[in-house]
Coordinates of C-alpha atoms (C1' of nucleotides) in Angstrom, one line a residue:
Chain A
X1 CA 87.7 119.1 81.3
X2 CA 88.4 118.9 78.0
X3 CA 91.9 119.3 76.3
X4 CA 91.3 119.0 72.9
X5 CA 92.4 121.9 70.0
X6 CA 91.1 121.6 67.1
X7 CA 89.1 119.0 66.6
X8 CA 84.8 119.8 66.5
X9 CA 84.4 116.9 68.6
X10 CA 84.0 115.9 72.9
X11 CA 87.5 114.7 74.1
X12 CA 86.7 111.9 76.5
X13 CA 87.8 109.1 78.2
X14 CA 86.8 106.0 77.7
X15 CA 85.3 105.3 80.7
X16 CA 82.7 107.7 80.1
X17 CA 81.9 106.1 76.1
X18 CA 78.4 104.6 77.5
X19 CA 77.5 108.0 78.0
X20 CA 78.3 109.0 74.3
X21 CA 76.7 106.3 72.7
X22 CA 75.7 107.5 68.4
X23 CA 77.9 110.3 69.3
X24 CA 81.0 111.7 67.1
X25 CA 83.7 111.3 69.5
X26 CA 87.5 111.8 70.1
X27 CA 90.0 109.5 72.4
X28 CA 93.0 110.1 73.1
X29 CA 95.4 107.4 73.8
X30 CA 97.9 104.6 72.6
X31 CA 97.0 101.3 70.5
X32 CA 97.7 98.4 73.9
X33 CA 96.0 95.0 70.7
X34 CA 95.5 95.2 66.7
X35 CA 93.7 92.8 64.8
X36 CA 93.8 93.1 60.9
X37 CA 92.2 92.0 57.7
X38 CA 92.3 92.4 55.0
X39 CA 89.3 95.1 55.1
X40 CA 88.9 95.3 59.0
X41 CA 91.9 97.0 61.7
X42 CA 90.5 96.2 64.9
X43 CA 92.4 98.8 67.0
X44 CA 93.1 98.2 70.8
X45 CA 93.6 101.7 72.8
X46 CA 93.7 101.9 75.8
X47 CA 93.7 105.8 77.9
X48 CA 94.4 104.4 81.5
X49 CA 90.1 104.8 82.3
X50 CA 89.9 101.6 80.5
X51 CA 90.7 99.7 76.9
X52 CA 88.2 100.2 73.3
X53 CA 88.0 98.8 70.6
X54 CA 88.3 100.9 67.7
X55 CA 87.2 100.0 64.5
X56 CA 89.1 101.1 60.9
X57 CA 86.9 100.1 58.0
X58 CA 88.5 100.9 54.2
X59 CA 85.4 101.5 53.1
X60 CA 85.5 104.5 55.6
X61 CA 88.5 105.3 56.0
X62 CA 90.4 104.7 52.5
X63 CA 93.1 103.6 51.5
X64 CA 96.1 105.9 52.7
X65 CA 94.1 106.4 56.1
X66 CA 93.6 102.2 56.2
X67 CA 97.0 101.2 55.6
X68 CA 98.8 103.1 58.0
X69 CA 96.6 101.5 60.4
X70 CA 97.3 98.3 59.4
X71 CA 100.7 99.1 60.0
X72 CA 100.4 100.3 63.5
X73 CA 103.2 99.3 65.8
X74 CA 102.2 98.5 69.7
X75 CA 102.1 101.6 72.0
X76 CA 102.0 103.6 69.3
X77 CA 99.9 106.9 70.8
X78 CA 96.6 108.0 69.0
X79 CA 94.4 110.6 68.9
X80 CA 91.4 108.4 67.6
X81 CA 88.1 110.1 66.1
X82 CA 84.7 108.1 65.7
X83 CA 81.3 107.1 66.8
X84 CA 80.3 105.4 69.4
X85 CA 78.0 102.0 69.5
X86 CA 76.6 99.0 71.2
X87 CA 79.9 96.3 70.8
X88 CA 77.4 94.0 68.7
X89 CA 78.3 90.5 71.0
X90 CA 78.7 91.6 73.8
X91 CA 75.9 93.4 76.0
X92 CA 77.6 96.2 78.1
X93 CA 80.7 97.0 75.5
X94 CA 80.9 99.8 73.5
X95 CA 83.4 100.1 70.5
X96 CA 84.6 103.2 68.1
X97 CA 83.7 103.2 64.1
X98 CA 86.9 105.4 62.9
X99 CA 85.9 108.4 61.2
X100 CA 89.9 109.2 61.0
X101 CA 93.0 109.3 63.9
X102 CA 96.0 110.7 63.5
X103 CA 99.6 109.1 65.7
X104 CA 100.3 111.8 68.3
X105 CA 103.9 109.7 68.9
X106 CA 105.7 106.7 66.6
X107 CA 107.1 103.7 68.2
X108 CA 110.9 103.8 67.5
X109 CA 111.6 99.9 67.4
X110 CA 109.7 97.3 68.9
X111 CA 108.1 97.4 72.0
X112 CA 109.7 94.6 74.1
X113 CA 106.7 93.7 76.1
X114 CA 104.7 91.8 74.1
X115 CA 100.9 90.0 74.9
X116 CA 102.6 87.6 75.4
X117 CA 104.1 85.7 78.7
X118 CA 107.0 87.1 80.3
X119 CA 109.5 86.4 83.1
X120 CA 109.2 88.7 86.5
X121 CA 113.5 90.1 86.0
X122 CA 112.4 91.2 82.6
X123 CA 109.3 92.7 83.2
X124 CA 110.7 94.5 86.5
X125 CA 113.7 95.5 84.3
X126 CA 110.7 97.0 82.3
X127 CA 108.8 98.5 84.7
X128 CA 108.3 101.6 83.6
X129 CA 106.5 100.1 80.5
X130 CA 104.9 97.4 82.4
X131 CA 103.3 99.4 84.9
X132 CA 100.7 100.4 80.6
X133 CA 99.4 97.2 81.6
X134 CA 96.1 96.0 82.2
X135 CA 96.9 94.0 85.3
X136 CA 99.4 96.5 86.8
X137 CA 97.2 99.0 85.9
X138 CA 94.7 97.5 88.3
X139 CA 96.9 97.2 91.1
X140 CA 97.7 101.0 90.7
X141 CA 94.3 101.8 91.5
X142 CA 93.6 99.4 94.2
X143 CA 96.6 101.2 95.7
X144 CA 95.2 104.3 95.7
X145 CA 92.1 103.6 96.9
X146 CA 93.3 101.4 99.9
X147 CA 95.9 104.8 100.1
X148 CA 92.4 107.2 100.3
X149 CA 90.5 104.9 102.3
X150 CA 93.0 105.0 105.4
X151 CA 93.3 109.1 104.7
X152 CA 89.9 108.8 105.0
X153 CA 88.9 106.6 107.9
X154 CA 91.7 108.7 109.8
X155 CA 90.0 112.2 108.8
X156 CA 87.3 111.0 109.4
X157 CA 87.7 109.9 113.1
X158 CA 89.6 113.0 114.2
X159 CA 92.9 111.8 113.8
X160 CA 95.3 114.9 111.9
X161 CA 97.9 114.1 109.5
X162 CA 101.9 114.5 111.1
X163 CA 104.4 113.7 108.8
X164 CA 107.6 112.2 110.6
X165 CA 111.3 113.0 109.0
X166 CA 112.6 110.5 106.8
X167 CA 116.1 110.7 108.0
X168 CA 116.4 109.6 111.8
X169 CA 119.5 110.4 113.8
X170 CA 119.4 107.0 115.1
X171 CA 118.2 103.5 114.6
X172 CA 114.5 104.2 116.3
X173 CA 114.6 100.6 118.2
X174 CA 117.4 99.1 117.5
X175 CA 117.0 96.5 115.9
X176 CA 116.4 96.8 112.1
X177 CA 119.6 97.1 109.8
X178 CA 119.4 100.7 108.6
X179 CA 120.4 102.2 105.5
X180 CA 123.3 104.9 106.8
X181 CA 123.9 108.5 104.9
X182 CA 126.5 110.9 105.0
X183 CA 124.5 114.4 106.5
X184 CA 127.1 116.5 106.7
X185 CA 129.4 115.0 107.8
X186 CA 127.5 113.0 110.9
X187 CA 124.9 109.7 110.5
X188 CA 122.2 109.3 109.6
X189 CA 119.6 107.2 109.0
X190 CA 116.4 106.6 106.8
X191 CA 113.5 106.0 109.0
X192 CA 112.5 102.3 109.5
X193 CA 108.8 103.8 111.0
X194 CA 107.6 107.1 112.4
X195 CA 106.0 106.2 115.6
X196 CA 108.1 107.9 118.2
X197 CA 107.9 111.0 116.2
X198 CA 104.0 110.2 115.7
X199 CA 104.1 109.6 119.6
X200 CA 105.0 113.2 121.1
X201 CA 102.8 114.6 118.1
X202 CA 99.9 112.6 120.3
X203 CA 100.5 114.1 122.6
X204 CA 99.7 117.1 120.8
X205 CA 96.8 116.6 119.4
X206 CA 96.0 113.6 120.7
X207 CA 94.7 111.2 117.5
X208 CA 97.5 111.4 114.8
X209 CA 99.0 109.2 112.2
X210 CA 101.7 109.6 109.8
X211 CA 102.1 108.4 106.7
X212 CA 105.5 107.9 104.3
X213 CA 107.7 105.8 103.3
X214 CA 110.4 103.7 105.0
X215 CA 112.9 101.5 104.8
X216 CA 114.7 98.9 105.9
X217 CA 118.4 97.3 104.8
X218 CA 117.8 93.8 106.4
X219 CA 118.7 91.2 103.9
X220 CA 114.9 90.1 102.8
X221 CA 114.8 88.1 99.7
X222 CA 111.1 87.0 99.8
X223 CA 108.1 87.7 98.7
X224 CA 106.5 90.6 101.7
X225 CA 110.2 92.7 101.9
X226 CA 110.9 96.0 100.1
X227 CA 114.0 97.9 101.0
X228 CA 111.2 101.1 100.6
X229 CA 107.9 100.3 102.0
X230 CA 104.4 102.9 102.7
X231 CA 103.7 102.4 106.5
X232 CA 100.3 105.1 107.9
X233 CA 100.4 105.0 111.9
X234 CA 97.9 106.4 114.2
X235 CA 99.1 107.0 117.7
X236 CA 96.0 108.0 120.1
X237 CA 96.9 109.5 123.6
X238 CA 94.6 108.0 126.4
X239 CA 94.4 104.1 124.4
X240 CA 94.9 101.1 125.9
X241 CA 95.6 98.1 124.3
X242 CA 92.0 96.6 123.9
X243 CA 90.9 100.4 122.6
X244 CA 94.1 99.6 119.8
X245 CA 93.0 95.8 118.9
X246 CA 89.1 97.7 118.6
X247 CA 90.4 100.6 116.5
X248 CA 93.1 98.4 114.2
X249 CA 89.7 96.4 113.6
X250 CA 87.4 99.2 112.3
X251 CA 90.0 100.6 110.7
X252 CA 91.0 97.2 108.5
X253 CA 87.3 96.6 107.6
X254 CA 87.0 100.0 106.1
X255 CA 89.5 99.8 104.4
X256 CA 88.3 96.6 102.9
X257 CA 85.2 97.0 102.4
X258 CA 86.2 100.8 100.1
X259 CA 88.1 98.2 97.8
X260 CA 85.1 95.9 97.1
X261 CA 82.6 99.1 97.4
X262 CA 84.5 101.1 94.9
X263 CA 86.7 98.8 93.3
X264 CA 85.0 95.8 91.9
X265 CA 86.4 95.6 88.3
X266 CA 90.1 95.8 88.7
X267 CA 89.7 93.1 91.5
X268 CA 88.0 91.0 88.6
X269 CA 90.7 92.0 86.4
X270 CA 93.6 90.3 88.8
X271 CA 90.3 87.3 89.1
X272 CA 90.7 88.0 92.7
X273 CA 88.4 85.8 95.0
X274 CA 86.1 87.8 96.4
X275 CA 84.8 86.1 99.3
X276 CA 87.8 86.4 100.9
X277 CA 87.5 89.9 101.7
X278 CA 83.4 90.0 102.2
X279 CA 84.0 87.8 105.2
X280 CA 86.3 90.6 106.7
X281 CA 84.6 91.9 109.2
X282 CA 84.6 92.5 112.9
X283 CA 85.2 90.9 115.8
X284 CA 88.3 89.4 114.4
X285 CA 89.1 87.1 117.1
X286 CA 91.7 88.1 119.8
X287 CA 93.9 85.0 120.3
X288 CA 96.7 85.7 123.5
X289 CA 100.3 84.0 121.8
X290 CA 100.5 81.5 124.5
X291 CA 97.8 80.1 123.2
X292 CA 98.7 80.8 119.5
X293 CA 102.1 78.8 120.7
X294 CA 99.5 76.2 121.9
X295 CA 97.8 75.8 119.1
X296 CA 101.7 74.8 117.0
X297 CA 102.5 72.1 119.4
X298 CA 99.0 71.0 119.1
X299 CA 100.6 70.8 115.2
X300 CA 104.3 69.7 116.2
X301 CA 102.4 66.8 118.4
X302 CA 99.9 66.1 115.1
X303 CA 103.1 66.1 112.9
X304 CA 105.2 64.2 115.2
X305 CA 102.9 61.7 115.1
X306 CA 102.6 61.5 112.2
X307 CA 106.0 61.9 111.3
X308 CA 105.7 64.2 109.1
X309 CA 108.5 66.3 111.2
X310 CA 111.4 68.5 109.2
X311 CA 114.6 67.6 109.6
X312 CA 117.5 69.8 108.3
X313 CA 120.2 69.1 106.4
X314 CA 122.9 69.1 109.6
X315 CA 120.8 66.9 110.8
X316 CA 118.3 68.9 113.3
X317 CA 114.9 67.6 113.1
X318 CA 112.3 70.4 113.9
X319 CA 112.1 71.8 117.8
X320 CA 108.2 72.0 119.5
X321 CA 107.5 75.2 119.7
X322 CA 107.6 77.5 122.6
X323 CA 106.9 80.1 124.9
X324 CA 108.9 83.0 124.0
X325 CA 109.9 81.8 120.0
X326 CA 108.7 84.8 117.5
X327 CA 106.6 83.6 114.8
X328 CA 107.8 82.5 111.6
X329 CA 106.1 82.4 108.1
X330 CA 104.7 79.1 108.5
X331 CA 103.7 79.7 112.3
X332 CA 101.9 82.5 110.9
X333 CA 99.9 80.4 108.5
X334 CA 99.1 77.5 110.9
X335 CA 97.8 80.5 113.0
X336 CA 96.0 82.6 110.9
X337 CA 94.2 79.4 108.4
X338 CA 92.0 78.4 111.4
X339 CA 90.7 81.6 110.7
X340 CA 88.2 82.8 107.6
X341 CA 88.8 86.5 108.7
X342 CA 91.7 88.6 109.8
X343 CA 93.2 86.8 113.4
X344 CA 94.3 89.8 116.1
X345 CA 97.6 88.0 117.9
X346 CA 98.1 90.1 121.5
X347 CA 100.1 90.5 124.8
X348 CA 103.8 89.1 123.0
X349 CA 106.5 88.0 125.5
X350 CA 108.4 91.2 126.1
X351 CA 111.3 89.8 125.5
X352 CA 110.1 89.7 121.0
X353 CA 108.9 92.9 121.6
X354 CA 110.6 96.3 121.8
X355 CA 112.6 98.5 124.2
X356 CA 108.6 101.3 123.9
X357 CA 106.0 98.0 124.5
X358 CA 104.0 98.5 128.0
X359 CA 104.5 95.7 129.8
X360 CA 100.8 94.1 130.9
X361 CA 99.8 94.7 134.9
X362 CA 98.7 90.9 134.8
X363 CA 102.0 89.3 133.9
X364 CA 105.5 91.3 133.6
X365 CA 106.5 88.1 131.1
X366 CA 104.7 89.7 128.7
X367 CA 103.9 92.8 126.5
X368 CA 100.9 95.0 125.7
X369 CA 101.5 94.3 121.8
X370 CA 99.8 93.0 118.9
X371 CA 99.9 91.7 115.6
X372 CA 96.8 91.5 113.5
X373 CA 97.5 89.0 110.4
X374 CA 95.8 88.4 107.3
X375 CA 93.6 85.1 105.7
X376 CA 95.5 82.9 103.3
X377 CA 98.8 83.2 104.2
X378 CA 99.3 86.3 103.3
X379 CA 100.8 87.2 106.9
X380 CA 101.9 90.4 109.2
X381 CA 100.0 93.2 108.3
X382 CA 99.6 94.5 110.9
X383 CA 102.0 95.3 114.4
X384 CA 101.2 97.8 117.5
X385 CA 100.8 97.9 122.0
X386 CA 100.5 100.1 123.9
X387 CA 103.3 102.4 124.3
X388 CA 105.3 102.5 128.2
X389 CA 104.8 105.5 129.7
X390 CA 106.3 105.1 133.0
X391 CA 109.8 106.8 133.0
X392 CA 111.9 104.7 135.0
X393 CA 110.3 102.0 133.3
X394 CA 110.9 103.4 129.3
X395 CA 114.7 103.8 131.2
X396 CA 115.1 100.7 132.8
X397 CA 114.5 98.8 128.7
X398 CA 116.5 101.4 127.0
X399 CA 119.5 100.4 129.1
X400 CA 118.1 96.9 128.4
X401 CA 117.8 96.8 125.3
X402 CA 121.6 98.6 125.2
X403 CA 120.4 101.3 123.3
X404 CA 122.3 104.8 123.8
X405 CA 120.3 106.8 126.2
X406 CA 121.2 110.5 124.9
X407 CA 119.5 109.5 121.3
X408 CA 116.2 108.7 123.4
X409 CA 116.3 111.9 125.6
X410 CA 113.7 113.9 123.5
X411 CA 111.4 111.0 123.9
X412 CA 112.1 110.4 127.8
X413 CA 111.0 113.8 127.6
X414 CA 107.4 112.2 126.6
X415 CA 107.0 110.9 129.9
X416 CA 108.2 113.1 132.2
X417 CA 106.0 116.1 131.0
X418 CA 102.3 114.9 131.4
X419 CA 103.2 111.7 130.3
X420 CA 99.4 109.5 129.4
X421 CA 98.8 106.1 128.7
X422 CA 98.9 105.8 124.4
X423 CA 98.9 103.6 122.2
X424 CA 99.2 103.0 118.3
X425 CA 99.9 100.4 114.8
X426 CA 101.9 100.7 112.2
X427 CA 99.8 98.9 108.4
X428 CA 102.6 98.0 105.6
X429 CA 100.4 99.6 102.7
X430 CA 102.1 97.1 100.6
X431 CA 101.5 93.7 102.3
X432 CA 97.7 94.6 102.7
X433 CA 97.6 95.6 98.8
X434 CA 99.1 91.5 97.9
X435 CA 96.1 90.8 100.4
X436 CA 93.4 92.3 98.7
X437 CA 94.3 91.9 95.4
X438 CA 95.6 88.2 95.8
X439 CA 99.0 88.9 94.5
X440 CA 101.3 86.0 95.4
X441 CA 104.2 89.1 95.4
X442 CA 104.9 92.6 97.0
X443 CA 107.1 93.5 95.0
X444 CA 103.6 94.3 92.6
X445 CA 101.9 96.3 94.3
X446 CA 104.2 99.9 94.5
X447 CA 105.1 101.4 91.0
X448 CA 108.9 101.1 90.8
X449 CA 109.9 98.7 93.9
X450 CA 113.5 98.8 95.7
X451 CA 114.7 95.4 96.6
X452 CA 117.6 93.5 97.3
X453 CA 118.3 93.0 94.6
X454 CA 117.1 96.2 92.4
X455 CA 117.2 99.6 92.5
X456 CA 116.1 100.7 89.4
X457 CA 114.6 101.7 86.5
Chain B
rU1 C1' 124.5 85.5 105.6
rC2 C1' 122.8 79.7 104.9
rC3 C1' 119.5 76.3 102.1
rG4 C1' 117.2 74.6 97.1
rG5 C1' 116.4 75.6 91.9
rC6 C1' 117.0 77.6 87.3
rU7 C1' 120.1 80.2 83.0
rU8 C1' 119.0 78.5 75.3
rA9 C1' 116.8 83.6 69.6
rG10 C1' 114.4 90.0 71.2
rC11 C1' 110.4 87.0 74.6
rU12 C1' 108.8 82.6 76.8
rC13 C1' 110.5 77.9 76.3
rA14 C1' 111.5 72.9 74.5
rG15 C1' 116.3 70.1 73.7
rU16 C1' 115.6 62.5 74.6
rC17 C1' 121.6 57.9 75.3
rG18 C1' 127.2 62.9 74.8
rG19 C1' 127.5 63.6 67.9
rU20 C1' 127.4 70.4 65.5
rA21 C1' 120.3 74.7 66.7
rG22 C1' 114.1 73.9 67.3
rA23 C1' 108.9 75.5 68.4
rG24 C1' 105.3 79.9 69.8
rC25 C1' 105.0 85.4 70.4
rA26 C1' 107.2 89.7 69.0
rG27 C1' 109.4 92.0 63.5
rG28 C1' 109.7 92.0 57.5
rC29 C1' 106.0 90.0 53.7
rG30 C1' 101.7 88.0 51.8
rG31 C1' 96.4 86.3 52.7
rC32 C1' 91.0 86.4 55.0
rU33 C1' 84.8 91.9 56.7
rG34 C1' 84.0 91.3 62.9
rU35 C1' 88.8 89.5 65.0
rU36 C1' 88.8 89.2 71.1
rA37 C1' 96.3 86.9 74.4
rA38 C1' 92.8 86.6 66.2
rC39 C1' 94.1 82.8 62.9
rC40 C1' 96.8 80.9 58.0
rG41 C1' 101.6 81.0 54.7
rC42 C1' 107.1 82.5 54.2
rC43 C1' 111.1 85.2 55.3
rG44 C1' 114.9 87.1 59.0
rG45 C1' 116.8 86.0 64.0
rG46 C1' 121.6 82.2 68.2
rU47 C1' 128.9 84.1 72.2
rC48 C1' 124.0 77.8 74.5
rG49 C1' 125.5 83.2 81.7
rC50 C1' 130.9 83.2 82.5
rU51 C1' 135.9 79.8 83.2
rG52 C1' 138.1 76.2 83.2
rG53 C1' 137.7 70.2 83.0
rU54 C1' 136.5 65.2 81.1
rU55 C1' 136.0 63.7 76.1
rC56 C1' 137.5 61.7 69.3
rA57 C1' 133.2 65.6 69.8
rA58 C1' 129.8 69.5 75.7
rG59 C1' 123.6 72.7 75.1
rU60 C1' 124.1 68.3 77.1
rC61 C1' 128.8 65.5 82.0
rC62 C1' 132.2 67.8 86.4
rA63 C1' 134.3 72.2 89.3
rG64 C1' 134.3 77.7 90.3
rC65 C1' 132.1 82.4 89.6
rA66 C1' 128.0 85.5 88.3
rG67 C1' 122.8 86.8 87.9
rC68 C1' 117.5 85.9 89.0
rC69 C1' 113.6 82.9 91.4
rG70 C1' 112.7 80.5 96.1
rG71 C1' 112.7 79.4 101.2
rA72 C1' 115.2 80.6 106.4
rG73 C1' 116.6 84.7 109.9
rC74 C1' 114.4 90.1 109.9
rC75 C1' 109.9 92.6 110.1
rA76 C1' 105.3 95.5 108.3

RNA sequence: UCCGGCUUAGCUCAGUCGGUAGAGCAGGCGGCUGUUAACCGCCGGGUCGCUGGUUCAAGUCCAGCAGCCGGAGCCA
């Protein structure tokens, strides 16, 4: 599509320059960087699709235009017209020999973000401008590709998208701290999960997913936490835990494969070692929770023998892991680092899981839950399992968790009227983007992160 | 909430033994036909987070507070 007005030349984007070699074209974008000598100015122009070097020569554009080019400030928006030609030194790279240019929007004062280093807090304060950088541009594109791959996967496997509400009348699982809002005089909470609603929808459509923002008010300050994050939650009627794990595996292989297929260039900008991603192929190892505890116990035993157990400031020594313990970030890393691809841990103690998990018929201590742990220490990116489909057991679970029964009556209706076995999971988009891009922190994976100490910009 | 670290120019940082403030980048001016976070020269730029204390003297030592970062817990 062409948005041009007066120019006689076709207006193109940087990414398509290879199709216009020898032609005179017009590009519109922002000045990313500039290098100048007495008779040449090198203007690096970015337009979202890429960055191109435009060479303004004194001999070609005249003294007045040359002086103007020489004084252009970083991030000035420009329309540049010139001839497309091959870069004399870099094969496969194209540049523009400037014939003329016009300033669209000048820069008032100094642009805060220079080509040199900045600290994270400063950059986050200028997140609205930071998004223009090469690196953030690449992350946004990978995020987009992941979201599109997620939708394409489910849409291509007969799932129906069913949006869950953001305002909820109760704390769904009764575990997390939720954001409370005033809802016309009543208390309402921002959703922490669309799962219960997905279960209702699955009883209508069979295979559904919801995809939207979720909110957690916990005062978590780690590289894996956001107050607002996006989650996709498929839910499938007549599916059991084994089917759930198979779905999660096939789905993850598909999503990672798509990024490798479509976003090589962006992963290269991010300096991601893609060999880690190439190994994301089925089957993923499946590890029983109890066996994972065994692995942690052996690691503890080895550290004890080596005398490297951690002593807390209050004098207590690191305890030997045992059945019933949940996994922290360190434990997840120990388990996942034993494998070169995502690992599925399943059949957790029921005491660690929410009320809606189905008990393992073979072992009443266990819940039919599973987590997918990403490699390289990225931790849990998927959590899910088979849901309790028996009315009486679910009622007992709600009572045992001391949850307000009346708030779940609609949910219990799903078990009263033609209950079926069903299962699903939730995938955290930002953790998946962080892992795929090899980022140290989830804060760069979302355009405008909301964290414990950040609500703006 | 708990533990640890950091806070000096617009930005990123250095600042020794306590002795009165430095560099690079950014900005301005100048130089250079092919530069790649270009380079070279010159110029302007400071409430050393805040409050208090020790001292003849505090960016530097001590205490409290604030902000930020990392981790724990909880989770995706």
